[in-house]
CSV table of C-alpha atoms and ligand atoms in Angstrom, one decimal:
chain,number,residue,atom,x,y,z
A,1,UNK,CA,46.6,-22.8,-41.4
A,2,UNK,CA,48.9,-20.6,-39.5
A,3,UNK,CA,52.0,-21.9,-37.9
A,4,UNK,CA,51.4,-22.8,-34.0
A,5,UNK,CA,52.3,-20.9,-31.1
A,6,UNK,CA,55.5,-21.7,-28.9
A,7,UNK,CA,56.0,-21.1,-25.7
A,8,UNK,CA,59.4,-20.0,-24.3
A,9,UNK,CA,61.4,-23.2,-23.6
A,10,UNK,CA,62.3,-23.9,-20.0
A,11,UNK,CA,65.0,-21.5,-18.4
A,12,UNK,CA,67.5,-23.0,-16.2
A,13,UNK,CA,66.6,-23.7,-13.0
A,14,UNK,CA,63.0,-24.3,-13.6
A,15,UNK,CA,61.9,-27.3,-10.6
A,16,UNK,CA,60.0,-30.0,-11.7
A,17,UNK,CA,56.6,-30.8,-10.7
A,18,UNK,CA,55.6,-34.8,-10.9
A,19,UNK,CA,51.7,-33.6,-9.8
A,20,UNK,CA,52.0,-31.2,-13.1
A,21,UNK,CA,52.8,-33.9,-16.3
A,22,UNK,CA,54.9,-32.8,-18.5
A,23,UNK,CA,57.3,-30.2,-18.2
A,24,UNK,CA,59.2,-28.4,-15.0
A,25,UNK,CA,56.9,-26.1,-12.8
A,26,UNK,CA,56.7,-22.2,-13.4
A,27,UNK,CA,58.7,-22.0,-16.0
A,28,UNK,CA,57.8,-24.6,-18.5
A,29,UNK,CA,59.6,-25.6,-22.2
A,30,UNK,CA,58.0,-26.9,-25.8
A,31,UNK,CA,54.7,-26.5,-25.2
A,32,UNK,CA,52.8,-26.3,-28.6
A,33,UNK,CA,49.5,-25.0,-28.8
A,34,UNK,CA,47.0,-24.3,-30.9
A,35,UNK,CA,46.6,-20.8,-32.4
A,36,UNK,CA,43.5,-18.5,-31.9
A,37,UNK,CA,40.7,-19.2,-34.9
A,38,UNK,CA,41.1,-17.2,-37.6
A,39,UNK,CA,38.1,-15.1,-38.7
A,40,UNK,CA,36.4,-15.0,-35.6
A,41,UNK,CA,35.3,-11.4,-34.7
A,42,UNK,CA,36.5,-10.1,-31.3
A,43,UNK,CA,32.9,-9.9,-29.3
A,44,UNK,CA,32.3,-6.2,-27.9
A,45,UNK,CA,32.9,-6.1,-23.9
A,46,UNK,CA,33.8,-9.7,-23.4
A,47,UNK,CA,32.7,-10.9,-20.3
A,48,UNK,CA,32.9,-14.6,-19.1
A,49,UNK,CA,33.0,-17.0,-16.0
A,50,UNK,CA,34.6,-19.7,-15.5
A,51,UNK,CA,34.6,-22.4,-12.3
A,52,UNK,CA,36.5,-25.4,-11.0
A,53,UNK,CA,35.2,-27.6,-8.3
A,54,UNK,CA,39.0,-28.7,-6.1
A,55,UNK,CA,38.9,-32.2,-4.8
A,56,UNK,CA,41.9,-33.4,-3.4
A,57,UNK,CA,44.5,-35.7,-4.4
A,58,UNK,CA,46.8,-38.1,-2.5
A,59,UNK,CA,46.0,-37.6,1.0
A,60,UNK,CA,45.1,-34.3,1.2
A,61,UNK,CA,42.0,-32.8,2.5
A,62,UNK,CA,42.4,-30.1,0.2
A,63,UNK,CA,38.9,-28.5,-1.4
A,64,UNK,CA,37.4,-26.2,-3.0
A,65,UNK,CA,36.7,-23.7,-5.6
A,66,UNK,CA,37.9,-21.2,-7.8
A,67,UNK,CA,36.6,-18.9,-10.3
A,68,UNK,CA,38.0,-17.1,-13.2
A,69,UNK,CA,36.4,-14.1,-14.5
A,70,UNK,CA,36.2,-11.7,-17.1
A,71,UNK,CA,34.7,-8.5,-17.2
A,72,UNK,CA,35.7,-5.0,-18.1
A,73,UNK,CA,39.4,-5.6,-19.4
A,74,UNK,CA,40.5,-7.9,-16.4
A,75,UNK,CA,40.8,-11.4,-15.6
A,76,UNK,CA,40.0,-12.0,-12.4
A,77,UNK,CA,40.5,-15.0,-9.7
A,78,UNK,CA,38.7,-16.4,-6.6
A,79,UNK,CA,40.2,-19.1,-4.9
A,80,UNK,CA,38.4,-20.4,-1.8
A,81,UNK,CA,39.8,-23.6,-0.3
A,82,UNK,CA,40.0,-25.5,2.8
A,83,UNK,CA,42.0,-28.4,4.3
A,84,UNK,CA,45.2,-26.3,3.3
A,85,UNK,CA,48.5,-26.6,5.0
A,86,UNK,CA,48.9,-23.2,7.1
A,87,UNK,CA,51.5,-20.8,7.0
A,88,UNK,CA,52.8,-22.0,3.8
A,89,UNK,CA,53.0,-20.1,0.1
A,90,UNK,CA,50.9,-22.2,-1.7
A,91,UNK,CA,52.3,-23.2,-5.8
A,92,UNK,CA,48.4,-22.6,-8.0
A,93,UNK,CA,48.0,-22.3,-11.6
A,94,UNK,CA,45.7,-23.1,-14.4
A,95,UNK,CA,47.2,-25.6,-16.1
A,96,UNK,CA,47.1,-26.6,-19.8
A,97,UNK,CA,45.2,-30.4,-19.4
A,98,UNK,CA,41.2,-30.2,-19.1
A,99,UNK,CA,41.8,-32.9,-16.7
A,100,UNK,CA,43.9,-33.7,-13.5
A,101,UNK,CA,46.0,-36.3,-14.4
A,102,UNK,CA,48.4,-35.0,-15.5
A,103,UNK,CA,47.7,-31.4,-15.3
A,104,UNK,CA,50.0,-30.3,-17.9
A,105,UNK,CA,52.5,-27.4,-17.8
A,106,UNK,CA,51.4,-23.9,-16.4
A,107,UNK,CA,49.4,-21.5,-18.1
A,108,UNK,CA,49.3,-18.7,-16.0
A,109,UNK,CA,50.8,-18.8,-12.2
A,110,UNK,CA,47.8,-17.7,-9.6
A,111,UNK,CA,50.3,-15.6,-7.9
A,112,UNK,CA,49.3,-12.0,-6.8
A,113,UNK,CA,49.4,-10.7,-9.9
A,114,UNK,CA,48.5,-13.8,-12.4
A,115,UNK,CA,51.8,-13.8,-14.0
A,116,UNK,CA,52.8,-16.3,-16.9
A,117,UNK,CA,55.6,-18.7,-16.8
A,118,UNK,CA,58.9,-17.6,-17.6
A,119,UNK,CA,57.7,-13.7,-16.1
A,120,UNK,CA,57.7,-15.4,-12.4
A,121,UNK,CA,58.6,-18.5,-10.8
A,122,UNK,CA,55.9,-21.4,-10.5
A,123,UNK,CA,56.4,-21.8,-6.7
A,124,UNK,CA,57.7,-19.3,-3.3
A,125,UNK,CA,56.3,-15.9,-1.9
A,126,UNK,CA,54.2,-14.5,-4.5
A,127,UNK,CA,52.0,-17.4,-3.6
A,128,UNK,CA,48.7,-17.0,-1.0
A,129,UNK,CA,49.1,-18.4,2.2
A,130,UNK,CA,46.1,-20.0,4.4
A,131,UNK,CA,45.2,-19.4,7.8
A,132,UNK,CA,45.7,-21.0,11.0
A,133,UNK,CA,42.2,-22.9,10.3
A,134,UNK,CA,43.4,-24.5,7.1
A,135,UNK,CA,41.5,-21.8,5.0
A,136,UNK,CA,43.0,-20.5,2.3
A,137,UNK,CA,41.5,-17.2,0.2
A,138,UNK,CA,42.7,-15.7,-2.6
A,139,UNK,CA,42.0,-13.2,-5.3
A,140,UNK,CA,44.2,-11.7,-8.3
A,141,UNK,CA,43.3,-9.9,-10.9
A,142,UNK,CA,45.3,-8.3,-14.3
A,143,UNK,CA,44.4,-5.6,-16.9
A,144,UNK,CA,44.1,-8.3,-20.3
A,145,UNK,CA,46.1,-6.4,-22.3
A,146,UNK,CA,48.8,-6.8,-19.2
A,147,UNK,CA,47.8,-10.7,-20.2
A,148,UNK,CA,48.2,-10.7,-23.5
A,149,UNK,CA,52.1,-8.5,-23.7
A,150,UNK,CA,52.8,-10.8,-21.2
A,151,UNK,CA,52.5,-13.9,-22.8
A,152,UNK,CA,53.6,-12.3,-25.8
A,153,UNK,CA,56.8,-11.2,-24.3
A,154,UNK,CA,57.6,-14.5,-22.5
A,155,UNK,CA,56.1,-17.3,-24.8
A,156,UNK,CA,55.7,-15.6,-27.9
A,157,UNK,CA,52.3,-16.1,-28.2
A,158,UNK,CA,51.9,-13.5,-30.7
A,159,UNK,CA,48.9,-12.5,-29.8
A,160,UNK,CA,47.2,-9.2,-31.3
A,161,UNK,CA,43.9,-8.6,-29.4
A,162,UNK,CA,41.5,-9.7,-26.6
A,163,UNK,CA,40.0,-12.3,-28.6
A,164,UNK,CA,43.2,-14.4,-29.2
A,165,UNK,CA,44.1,-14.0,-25.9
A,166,UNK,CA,41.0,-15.5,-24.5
A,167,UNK,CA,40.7,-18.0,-26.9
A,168,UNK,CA,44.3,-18.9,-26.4
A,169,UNK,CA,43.6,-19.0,-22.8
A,170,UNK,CA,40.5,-21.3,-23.5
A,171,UNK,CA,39.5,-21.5,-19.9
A,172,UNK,CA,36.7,-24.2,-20.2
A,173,UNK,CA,39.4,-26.8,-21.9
A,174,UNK,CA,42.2,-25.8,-18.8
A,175,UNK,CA,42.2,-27.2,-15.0
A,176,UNK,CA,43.3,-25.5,-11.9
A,177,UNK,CA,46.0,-27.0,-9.8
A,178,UNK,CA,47.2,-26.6,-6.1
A,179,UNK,CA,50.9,-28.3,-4.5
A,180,UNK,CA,52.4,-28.7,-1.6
A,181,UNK,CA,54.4,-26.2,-0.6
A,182,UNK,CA,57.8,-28.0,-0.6
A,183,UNK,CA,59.4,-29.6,-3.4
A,184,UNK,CA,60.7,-31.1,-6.1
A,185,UNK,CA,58.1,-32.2,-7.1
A,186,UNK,CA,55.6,-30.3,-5.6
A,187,UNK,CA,52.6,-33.3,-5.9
A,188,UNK,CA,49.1,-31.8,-6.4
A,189,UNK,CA,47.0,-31.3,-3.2
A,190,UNK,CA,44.0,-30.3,-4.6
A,191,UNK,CA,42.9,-30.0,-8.5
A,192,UNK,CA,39.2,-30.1,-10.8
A,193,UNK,CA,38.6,-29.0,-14.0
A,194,UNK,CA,37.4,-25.8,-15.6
A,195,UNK,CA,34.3,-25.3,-16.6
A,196,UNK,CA,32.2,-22.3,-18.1
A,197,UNK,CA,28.8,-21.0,-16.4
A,198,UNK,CA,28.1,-18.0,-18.3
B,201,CU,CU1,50.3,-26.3,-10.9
């Protein structure tokens, strides 16, 4: 049994995020997980997808879907939702929790360029934007090795190739999580869990 993984602890000035469990939002502290399986073998060209059905929360009118992919080195991200508050930078991540409630601290920020916590901040302008309709669209994508030195270098994941770093990420047991804009504590607007199709 190898020792578990920790992530960095919280830096100072982290904001919290009720709609998120445990744990401030962006930049969150203590969380233990589980290490990648020893002995499995790192499968040639990994290629997956992944999808979450957003319902809203609360009283938002927030839906949608996203989809993580990936294929040829990247992870890649669709967001497509509607019944979003315009002209606001939208908070995203994939959360840690299969389910909604709570969601869990961050595991990777859907910013422009899917950063982890601790690299950028949970919430503010690296965050899409929907239109004057409500509609919001979004798509990110990072090299995995990019992924896997970055959660390396800000939660010591200690990750040495692809396959830890996917199943560290473990997309099918994560959720996906939209908040309002403003906060403390940033409530979730929309959220669903992730599932694998292929
Ligand atoms: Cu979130």
């Amino acid at each position: 049994m190898r020792q578990r993984l920790l992530i960095a602890p919280a830096l100072a000035g982290a904001v919290a995020c009720a709609g998120c469990g445990d744990g401030p939002l962006g930049q969150e502290g203590g969380v233990q997980l589980a290490p990648a399986q020893a002995g499995v073998p790192a499968p040639s060209g990994e290629r997956s997808l992944h999808k979450a059905t957003l319902l809203p929360l609360g009283d938002s009118r927030g839906a949608g879907t996203a989809e993580m992919e990936v294929t040829g080195g990247y992870l890649r991200v669709r967001i497509h939702a509607t019944g979003i508050v315009p002209s606001e930078n939208i908070p995203q991540h994939i959360h840690l929790n299969p389910g909604c409630d709570p969601g869990g601290p961050v595991l990777v920020n859907l910013d422009a360029r899917l950063s982890v916590p601790g690299e950028a901040p949970g919430v503010g302008a690296g965050y899409p934007v929907a239109n004057r309709a409500g509609e919001l669209h979004y798509e990110a994508s990072r090299p995995l090795d990019d992924l896997r030195s970055a959660l390396n270098t800000w939660g010591g994941a200690g990750l040495d190739d692809t396959a830890e770093l996917l199943a560290f990420l473990d997309l099918e047991d994560r959720s996906v999580h939209m908040h309002v804009a403003f906060g403390p504590p940033y409530p979730a607007v929309t959220c669903g869990g992730i599932d694998r199709i292929h």
